[in-house]
Short mmCIF file of C-alpha atoms and ligand atoms in Angstrom, two decimals:
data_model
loop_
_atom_site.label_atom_id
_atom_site.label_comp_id
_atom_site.label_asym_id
_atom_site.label_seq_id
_atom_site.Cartn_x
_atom_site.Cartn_y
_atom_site.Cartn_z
CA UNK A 461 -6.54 31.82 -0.78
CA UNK A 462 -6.82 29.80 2.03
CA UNK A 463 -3.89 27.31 2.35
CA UNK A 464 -5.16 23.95 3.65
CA UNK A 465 -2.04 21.99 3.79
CA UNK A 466 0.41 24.31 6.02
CA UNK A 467 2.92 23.23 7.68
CA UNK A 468 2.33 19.55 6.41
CA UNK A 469 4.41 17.10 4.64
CA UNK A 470 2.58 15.04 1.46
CA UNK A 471 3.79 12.26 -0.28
CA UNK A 472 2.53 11.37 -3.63
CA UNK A 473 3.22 7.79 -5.63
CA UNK A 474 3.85 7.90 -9.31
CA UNK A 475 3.90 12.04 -9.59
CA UNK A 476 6.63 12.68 -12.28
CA UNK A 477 3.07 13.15 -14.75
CA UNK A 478 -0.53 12.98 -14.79
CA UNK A 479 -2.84 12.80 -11.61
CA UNK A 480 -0.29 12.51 -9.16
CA UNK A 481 1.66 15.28 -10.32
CA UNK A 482 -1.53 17.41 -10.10
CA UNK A 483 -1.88 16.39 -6.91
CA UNK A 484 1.57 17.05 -5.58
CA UNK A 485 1.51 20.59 -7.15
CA UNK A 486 -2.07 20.95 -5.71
CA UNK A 487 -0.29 19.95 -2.16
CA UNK A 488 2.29 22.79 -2.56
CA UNK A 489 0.18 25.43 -3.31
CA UNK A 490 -1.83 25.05 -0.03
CA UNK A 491 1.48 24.77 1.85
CA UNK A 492 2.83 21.14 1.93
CA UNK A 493 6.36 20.24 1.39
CA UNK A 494 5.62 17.52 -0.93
CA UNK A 495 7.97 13.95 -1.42
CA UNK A 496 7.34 11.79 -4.62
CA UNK A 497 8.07 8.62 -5.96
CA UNK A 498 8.40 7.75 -9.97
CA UNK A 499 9.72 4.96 -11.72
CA UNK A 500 11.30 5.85 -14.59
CA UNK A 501 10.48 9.28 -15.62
CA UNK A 502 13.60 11.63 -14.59
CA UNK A 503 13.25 14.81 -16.28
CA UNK A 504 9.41 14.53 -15.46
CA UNK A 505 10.20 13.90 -11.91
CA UNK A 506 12.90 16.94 -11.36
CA UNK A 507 10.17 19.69 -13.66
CA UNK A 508 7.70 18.43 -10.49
CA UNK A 509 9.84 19.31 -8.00
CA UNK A 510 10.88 22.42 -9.43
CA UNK A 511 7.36 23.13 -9.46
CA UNK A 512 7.24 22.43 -6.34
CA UNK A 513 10.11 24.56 -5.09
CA UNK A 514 8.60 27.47 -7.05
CA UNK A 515 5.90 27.50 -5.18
CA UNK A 516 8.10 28.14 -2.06
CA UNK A 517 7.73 24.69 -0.66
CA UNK A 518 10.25 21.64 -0.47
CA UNK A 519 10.06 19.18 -3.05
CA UNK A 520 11.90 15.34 -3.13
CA UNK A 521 11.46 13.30 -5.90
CA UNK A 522 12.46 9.13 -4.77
CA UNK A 523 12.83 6.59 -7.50
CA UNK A 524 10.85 3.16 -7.25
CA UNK A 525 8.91 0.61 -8.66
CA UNK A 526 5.94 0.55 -6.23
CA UNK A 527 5.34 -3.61 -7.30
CA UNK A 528 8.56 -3.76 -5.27
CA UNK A 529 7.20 -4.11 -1.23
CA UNK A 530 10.69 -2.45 -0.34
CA UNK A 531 9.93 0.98 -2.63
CA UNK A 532 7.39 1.58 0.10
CA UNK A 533 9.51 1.83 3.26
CA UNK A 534 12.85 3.07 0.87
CA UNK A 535 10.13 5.94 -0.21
CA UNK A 536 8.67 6.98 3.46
CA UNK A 537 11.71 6.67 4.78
CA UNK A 538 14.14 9.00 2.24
CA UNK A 539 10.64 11.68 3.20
CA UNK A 540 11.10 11.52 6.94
CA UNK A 541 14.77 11.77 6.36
CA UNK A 542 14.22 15.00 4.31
CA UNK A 543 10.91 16.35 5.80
CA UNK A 544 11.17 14.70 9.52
CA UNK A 545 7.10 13.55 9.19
CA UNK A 546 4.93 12.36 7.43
CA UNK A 547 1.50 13.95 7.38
CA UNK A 548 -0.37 12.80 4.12
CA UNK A 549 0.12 9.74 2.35
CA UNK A 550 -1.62 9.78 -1.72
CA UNK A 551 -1.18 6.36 -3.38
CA UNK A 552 -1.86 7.35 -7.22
CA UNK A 553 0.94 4.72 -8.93
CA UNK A 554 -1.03 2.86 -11.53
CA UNK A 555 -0.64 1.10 -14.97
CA UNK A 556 -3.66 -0.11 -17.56
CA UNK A 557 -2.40 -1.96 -20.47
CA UNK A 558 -5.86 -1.93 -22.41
CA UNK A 559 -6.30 -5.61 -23.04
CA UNK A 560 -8.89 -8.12 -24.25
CA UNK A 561 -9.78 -10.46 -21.60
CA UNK A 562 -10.10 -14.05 -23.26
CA UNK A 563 -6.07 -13.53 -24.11
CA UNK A 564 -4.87 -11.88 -21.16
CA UNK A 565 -1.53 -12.58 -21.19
CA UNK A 566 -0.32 -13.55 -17.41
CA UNK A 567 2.58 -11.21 -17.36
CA UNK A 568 -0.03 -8.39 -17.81
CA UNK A 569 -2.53 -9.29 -15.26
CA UNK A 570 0.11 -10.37 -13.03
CA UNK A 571 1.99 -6.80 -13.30
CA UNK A 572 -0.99 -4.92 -13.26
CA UNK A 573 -2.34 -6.81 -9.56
CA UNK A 574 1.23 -5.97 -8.45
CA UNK A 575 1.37 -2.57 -8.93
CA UNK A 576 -2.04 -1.14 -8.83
CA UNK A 577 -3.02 -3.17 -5.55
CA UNK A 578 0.14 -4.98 -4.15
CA UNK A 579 1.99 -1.72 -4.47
CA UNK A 580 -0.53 0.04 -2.70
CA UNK A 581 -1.00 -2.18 0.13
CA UNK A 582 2.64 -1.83 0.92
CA UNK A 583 2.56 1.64 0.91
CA UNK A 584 -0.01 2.28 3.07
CA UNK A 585 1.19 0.15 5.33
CA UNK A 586 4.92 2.11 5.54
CA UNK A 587 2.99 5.41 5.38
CA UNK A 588 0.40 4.48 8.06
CA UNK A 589 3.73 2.70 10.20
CA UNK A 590 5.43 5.95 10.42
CA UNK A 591 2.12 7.61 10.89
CA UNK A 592 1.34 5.26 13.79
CA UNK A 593 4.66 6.03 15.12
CA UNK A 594 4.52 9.73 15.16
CA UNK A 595 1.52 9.98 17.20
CA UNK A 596 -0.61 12.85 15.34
CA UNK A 597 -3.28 11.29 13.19
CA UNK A 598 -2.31 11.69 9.14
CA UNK A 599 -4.56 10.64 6.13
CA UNK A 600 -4.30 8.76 3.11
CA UNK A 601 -6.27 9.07 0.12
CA UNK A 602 -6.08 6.05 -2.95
CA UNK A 603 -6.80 6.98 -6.00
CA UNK A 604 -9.48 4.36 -7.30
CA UNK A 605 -11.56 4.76 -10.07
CA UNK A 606 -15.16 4.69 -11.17
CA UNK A 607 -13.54 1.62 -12.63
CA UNK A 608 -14.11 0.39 -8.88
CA UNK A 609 -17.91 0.57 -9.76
CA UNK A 610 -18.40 -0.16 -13.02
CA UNK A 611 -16.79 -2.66 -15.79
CA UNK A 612 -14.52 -2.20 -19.22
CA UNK A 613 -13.99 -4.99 -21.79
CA UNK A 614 -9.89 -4.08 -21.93
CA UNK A 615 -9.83 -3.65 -18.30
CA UNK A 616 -10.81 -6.51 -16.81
CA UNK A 617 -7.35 -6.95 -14.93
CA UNK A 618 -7.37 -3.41 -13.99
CA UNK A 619 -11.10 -2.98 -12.44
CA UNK A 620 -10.67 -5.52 -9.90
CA UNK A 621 -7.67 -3.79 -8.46
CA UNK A 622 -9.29 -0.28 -8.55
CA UNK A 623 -12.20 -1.95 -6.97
CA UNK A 624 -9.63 -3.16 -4.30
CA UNK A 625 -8.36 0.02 -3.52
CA UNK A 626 -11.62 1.31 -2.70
CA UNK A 627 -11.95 -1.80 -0.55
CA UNK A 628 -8.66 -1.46 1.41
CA UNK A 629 -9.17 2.13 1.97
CA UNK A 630 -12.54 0.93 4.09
CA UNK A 631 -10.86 -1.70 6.13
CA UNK A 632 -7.70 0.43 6.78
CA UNK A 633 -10.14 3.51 7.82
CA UNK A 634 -11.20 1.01 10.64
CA UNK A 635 -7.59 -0.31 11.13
CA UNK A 636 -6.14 3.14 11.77
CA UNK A 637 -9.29 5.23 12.62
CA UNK A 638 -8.07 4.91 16.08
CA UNK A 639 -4.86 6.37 15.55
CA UNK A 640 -6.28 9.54 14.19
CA UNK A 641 -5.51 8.27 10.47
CA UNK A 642 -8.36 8.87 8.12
CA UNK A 643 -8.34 6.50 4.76
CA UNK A 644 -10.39 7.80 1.51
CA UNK A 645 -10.47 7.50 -1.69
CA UNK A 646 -10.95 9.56 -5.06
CA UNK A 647 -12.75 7.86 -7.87
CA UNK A 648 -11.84 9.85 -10.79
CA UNK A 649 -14.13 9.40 -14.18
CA UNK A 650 -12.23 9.56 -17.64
CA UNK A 651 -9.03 11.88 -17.26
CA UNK A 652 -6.74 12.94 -20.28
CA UNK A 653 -3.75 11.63 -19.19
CA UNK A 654 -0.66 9.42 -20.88
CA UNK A 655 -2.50 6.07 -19.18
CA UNK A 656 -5.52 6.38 -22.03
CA UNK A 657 -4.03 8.55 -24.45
CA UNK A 658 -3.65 5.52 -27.07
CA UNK A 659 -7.30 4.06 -25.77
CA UNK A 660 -8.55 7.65 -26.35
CA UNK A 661 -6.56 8.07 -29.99
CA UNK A 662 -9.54 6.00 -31.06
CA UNK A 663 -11.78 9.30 -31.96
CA UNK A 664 -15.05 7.51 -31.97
CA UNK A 665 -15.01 5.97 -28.23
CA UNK A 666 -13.15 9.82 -27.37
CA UNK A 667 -16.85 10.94 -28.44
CA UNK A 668 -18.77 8.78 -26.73
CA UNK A 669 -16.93 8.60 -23.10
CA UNK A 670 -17.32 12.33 -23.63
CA UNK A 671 -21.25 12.53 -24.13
CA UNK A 672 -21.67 10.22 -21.17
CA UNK A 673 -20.08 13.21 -19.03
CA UNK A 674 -23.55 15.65 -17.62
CA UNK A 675 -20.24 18.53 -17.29
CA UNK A 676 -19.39 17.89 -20.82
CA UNK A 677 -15.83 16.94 -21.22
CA UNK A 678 -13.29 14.70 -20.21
CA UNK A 679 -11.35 15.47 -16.83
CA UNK A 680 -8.00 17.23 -16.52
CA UNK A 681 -5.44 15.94 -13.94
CA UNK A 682 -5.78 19.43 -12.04
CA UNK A 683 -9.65 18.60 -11.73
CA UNK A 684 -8.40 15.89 -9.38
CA UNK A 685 -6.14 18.36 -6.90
CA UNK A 686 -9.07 20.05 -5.16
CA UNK A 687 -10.91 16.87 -4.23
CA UNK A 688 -7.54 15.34 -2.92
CA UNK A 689 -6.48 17.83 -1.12
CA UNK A 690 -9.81 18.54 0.55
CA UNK A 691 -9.11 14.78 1.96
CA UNK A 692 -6.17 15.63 3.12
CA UNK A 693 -7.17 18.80 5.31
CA UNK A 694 -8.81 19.26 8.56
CA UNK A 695 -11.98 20.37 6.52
CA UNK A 696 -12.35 16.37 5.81
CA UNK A 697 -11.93 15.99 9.78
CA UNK A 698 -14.93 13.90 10.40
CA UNK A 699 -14.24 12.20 6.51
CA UNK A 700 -13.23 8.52 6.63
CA UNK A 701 -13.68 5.49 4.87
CA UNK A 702 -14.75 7.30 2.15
CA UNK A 703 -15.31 7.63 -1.59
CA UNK A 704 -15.42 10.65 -3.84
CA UNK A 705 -16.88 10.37 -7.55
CA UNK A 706 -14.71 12.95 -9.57
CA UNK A 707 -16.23 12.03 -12.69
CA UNK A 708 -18.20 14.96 -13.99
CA UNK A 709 -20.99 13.54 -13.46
CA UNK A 710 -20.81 10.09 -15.61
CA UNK A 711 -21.24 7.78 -13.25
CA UNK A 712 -24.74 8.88 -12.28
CA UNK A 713 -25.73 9.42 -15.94
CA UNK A 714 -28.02 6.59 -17.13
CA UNK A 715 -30.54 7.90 -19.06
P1 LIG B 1612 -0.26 8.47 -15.81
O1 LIG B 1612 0.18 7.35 -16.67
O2 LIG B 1612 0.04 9.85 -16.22
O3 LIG B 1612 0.25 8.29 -14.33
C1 LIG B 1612 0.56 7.06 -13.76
C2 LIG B 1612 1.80 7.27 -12.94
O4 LIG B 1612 2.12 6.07 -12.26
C3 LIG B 1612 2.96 7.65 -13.83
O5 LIG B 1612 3.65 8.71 -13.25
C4 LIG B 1612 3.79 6.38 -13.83
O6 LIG B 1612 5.16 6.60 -14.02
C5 LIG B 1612 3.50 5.84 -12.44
N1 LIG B 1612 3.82 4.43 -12.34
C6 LIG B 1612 3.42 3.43 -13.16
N2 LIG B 1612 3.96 2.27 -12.76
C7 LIG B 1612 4.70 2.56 -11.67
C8 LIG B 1612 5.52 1.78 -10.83
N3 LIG B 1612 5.66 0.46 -11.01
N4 LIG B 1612 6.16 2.39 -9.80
C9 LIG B 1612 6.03 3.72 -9.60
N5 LIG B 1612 5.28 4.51 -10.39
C10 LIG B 1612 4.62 3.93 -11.40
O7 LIG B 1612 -1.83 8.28 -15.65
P2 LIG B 1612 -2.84 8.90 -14.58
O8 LIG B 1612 -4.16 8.88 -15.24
O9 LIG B 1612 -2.34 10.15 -14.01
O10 LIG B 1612 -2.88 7.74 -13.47
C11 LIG B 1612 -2.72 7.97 -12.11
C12 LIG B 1612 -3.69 7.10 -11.33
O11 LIG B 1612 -5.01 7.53 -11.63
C13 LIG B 1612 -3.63 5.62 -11.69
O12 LIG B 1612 -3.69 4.85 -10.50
C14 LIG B 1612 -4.91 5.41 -12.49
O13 LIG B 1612 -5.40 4.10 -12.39
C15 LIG B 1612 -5.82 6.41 -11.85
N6 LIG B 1612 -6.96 6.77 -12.65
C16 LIG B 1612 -6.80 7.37 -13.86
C17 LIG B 1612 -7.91 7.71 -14.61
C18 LIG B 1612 -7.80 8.36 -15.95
O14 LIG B 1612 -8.81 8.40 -16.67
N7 LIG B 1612 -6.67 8.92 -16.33
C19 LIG B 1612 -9.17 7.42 -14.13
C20 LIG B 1612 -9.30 6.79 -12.90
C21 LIG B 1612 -8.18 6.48 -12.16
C1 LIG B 1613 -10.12 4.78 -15.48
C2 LIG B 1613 -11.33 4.78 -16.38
C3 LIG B 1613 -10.99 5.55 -17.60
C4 LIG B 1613 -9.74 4.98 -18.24
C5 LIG B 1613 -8.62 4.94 -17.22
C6 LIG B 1613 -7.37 4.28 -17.75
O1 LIG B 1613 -10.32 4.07 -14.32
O2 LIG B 1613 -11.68 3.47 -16.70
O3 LIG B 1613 -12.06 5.52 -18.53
O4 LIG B 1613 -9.36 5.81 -19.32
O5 LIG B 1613 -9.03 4.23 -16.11
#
């Protein structure tokens, strides 16, 4: 196998589980010594990084709430401590507390904003710093959401921030495009994963968000760790300001 990610150093938000785990094991097996950042997850957290070592790469696992701006630049800073760069930057922290809109608590929307988009913006803006400052280009891939181009009754507090994600990675392709820092982002479809697994105990809307995939089934986090890592390598040299449906298909399917 080609390994795309030699020699570089990956940092992944919110990888002790799910997509961002997937992602940071994806980033080891092509050769990255990979940093990540969880909140409260431990065990899930140090079984990452194992993974990670076992793959013959170095692994660092930093604790943080991303909604906190100084997570961002504790988090780049402990991986250019251990690592001494910072190459790739994958902002995948994210909450959705299924919710109908006309109650919305505040609390929820206001956590939600915080750390899907406010946590984001502050980490690309310590990752891109440090990119800036080392002088060799990097790239940084969100991950969205086809919730960034469509709508969900429970999610109307988390659409709009997946929807900004998509938009910051656009103006920040522009604002470091001429530092040799490419900005993307994924835009995965319906993914089995802890954030939906009490949305998706529901059997009936499990069926239906199903048949609405053309591939026929729900995603997998590890359907997420090619596409991400293809952002990250020089085969996405020319890629920026970009945004990559990994949805099976559902997206496009209408009629
Ligand atoms: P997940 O719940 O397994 O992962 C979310 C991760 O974010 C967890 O590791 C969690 O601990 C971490 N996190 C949450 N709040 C945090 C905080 N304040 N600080 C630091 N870390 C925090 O679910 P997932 O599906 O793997 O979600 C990862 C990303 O993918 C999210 O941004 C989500 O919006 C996005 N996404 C998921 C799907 C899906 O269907 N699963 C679809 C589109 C986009
Ligand atoms: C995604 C999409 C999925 C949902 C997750 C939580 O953006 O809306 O359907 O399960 O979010």
């Amino acid at each position: 196998m080609t390994r795309l990610l030699e020699g570089k150093t990956v940092l992944v938000t919110g990888a002790s589980a799910g997509i961002g785990r997937a992602a940071a094991i994806g980033a080891a097996r092509h050769g990255a010594d990979v940093a990540i950042n969880f909140s409260r997850d431990t065990a899930g957290a140090e079984a990452a990084v194992k993974e990670i070592e076992a793959l013959g790469q170095r692994g660092l696992a930093v604790q943080g709430d991303v909604s906190d701006p100084e997570t961002a630049t504790a988090f780049v800073k402990a991986a250019t401590d251990a690592f001494g760069k910072v190459d790739v930057f994958v902002n995948n922290a994210g909450i959705c507390p299924f919710h109908a809109f006309l109650d919305m608590p505040v609390e929820t929307f206001e956590r939600t904003m915080r750390v899907n988009l406010h946590g984001a913006y502050f980490m690309v803006q310590a990752a891109a710093n440090q990119m800036v400052n080392q002088g060799h280009g990097g790239a940084i891939i969100a991950v969205s959401s086809i919730s960034a181009l469509v709508g969900g009754e429970y999610q109307t507090h988390y659409t709009p921030t997946k929807a900004g994600l998509h938009s910051l990675m656009q103006s920040t392709a522009i604002a470091l495009g001429r530092h040799g820092i490419r900005c993307n982002s994924v835009l995965p479809g319906t993914i089995l994963t802890d954030i939906n697994k009490d949305d998706l105990a529901d059997q009936e809307k499990r069926d239906r968000m199903a048949a609405r995939v053309p591939l026929g089934r729900l995603g997998e986090p590890d359907d997420l760790a090619g596409p991400i890592v293809f952002l990250a390598s020089d085969l996405a040299k020319y890629v920026t300001g970009a945004s990559l449906l990994v949805d099976g298909g559902a997206y496009v399917n209408l009629q």
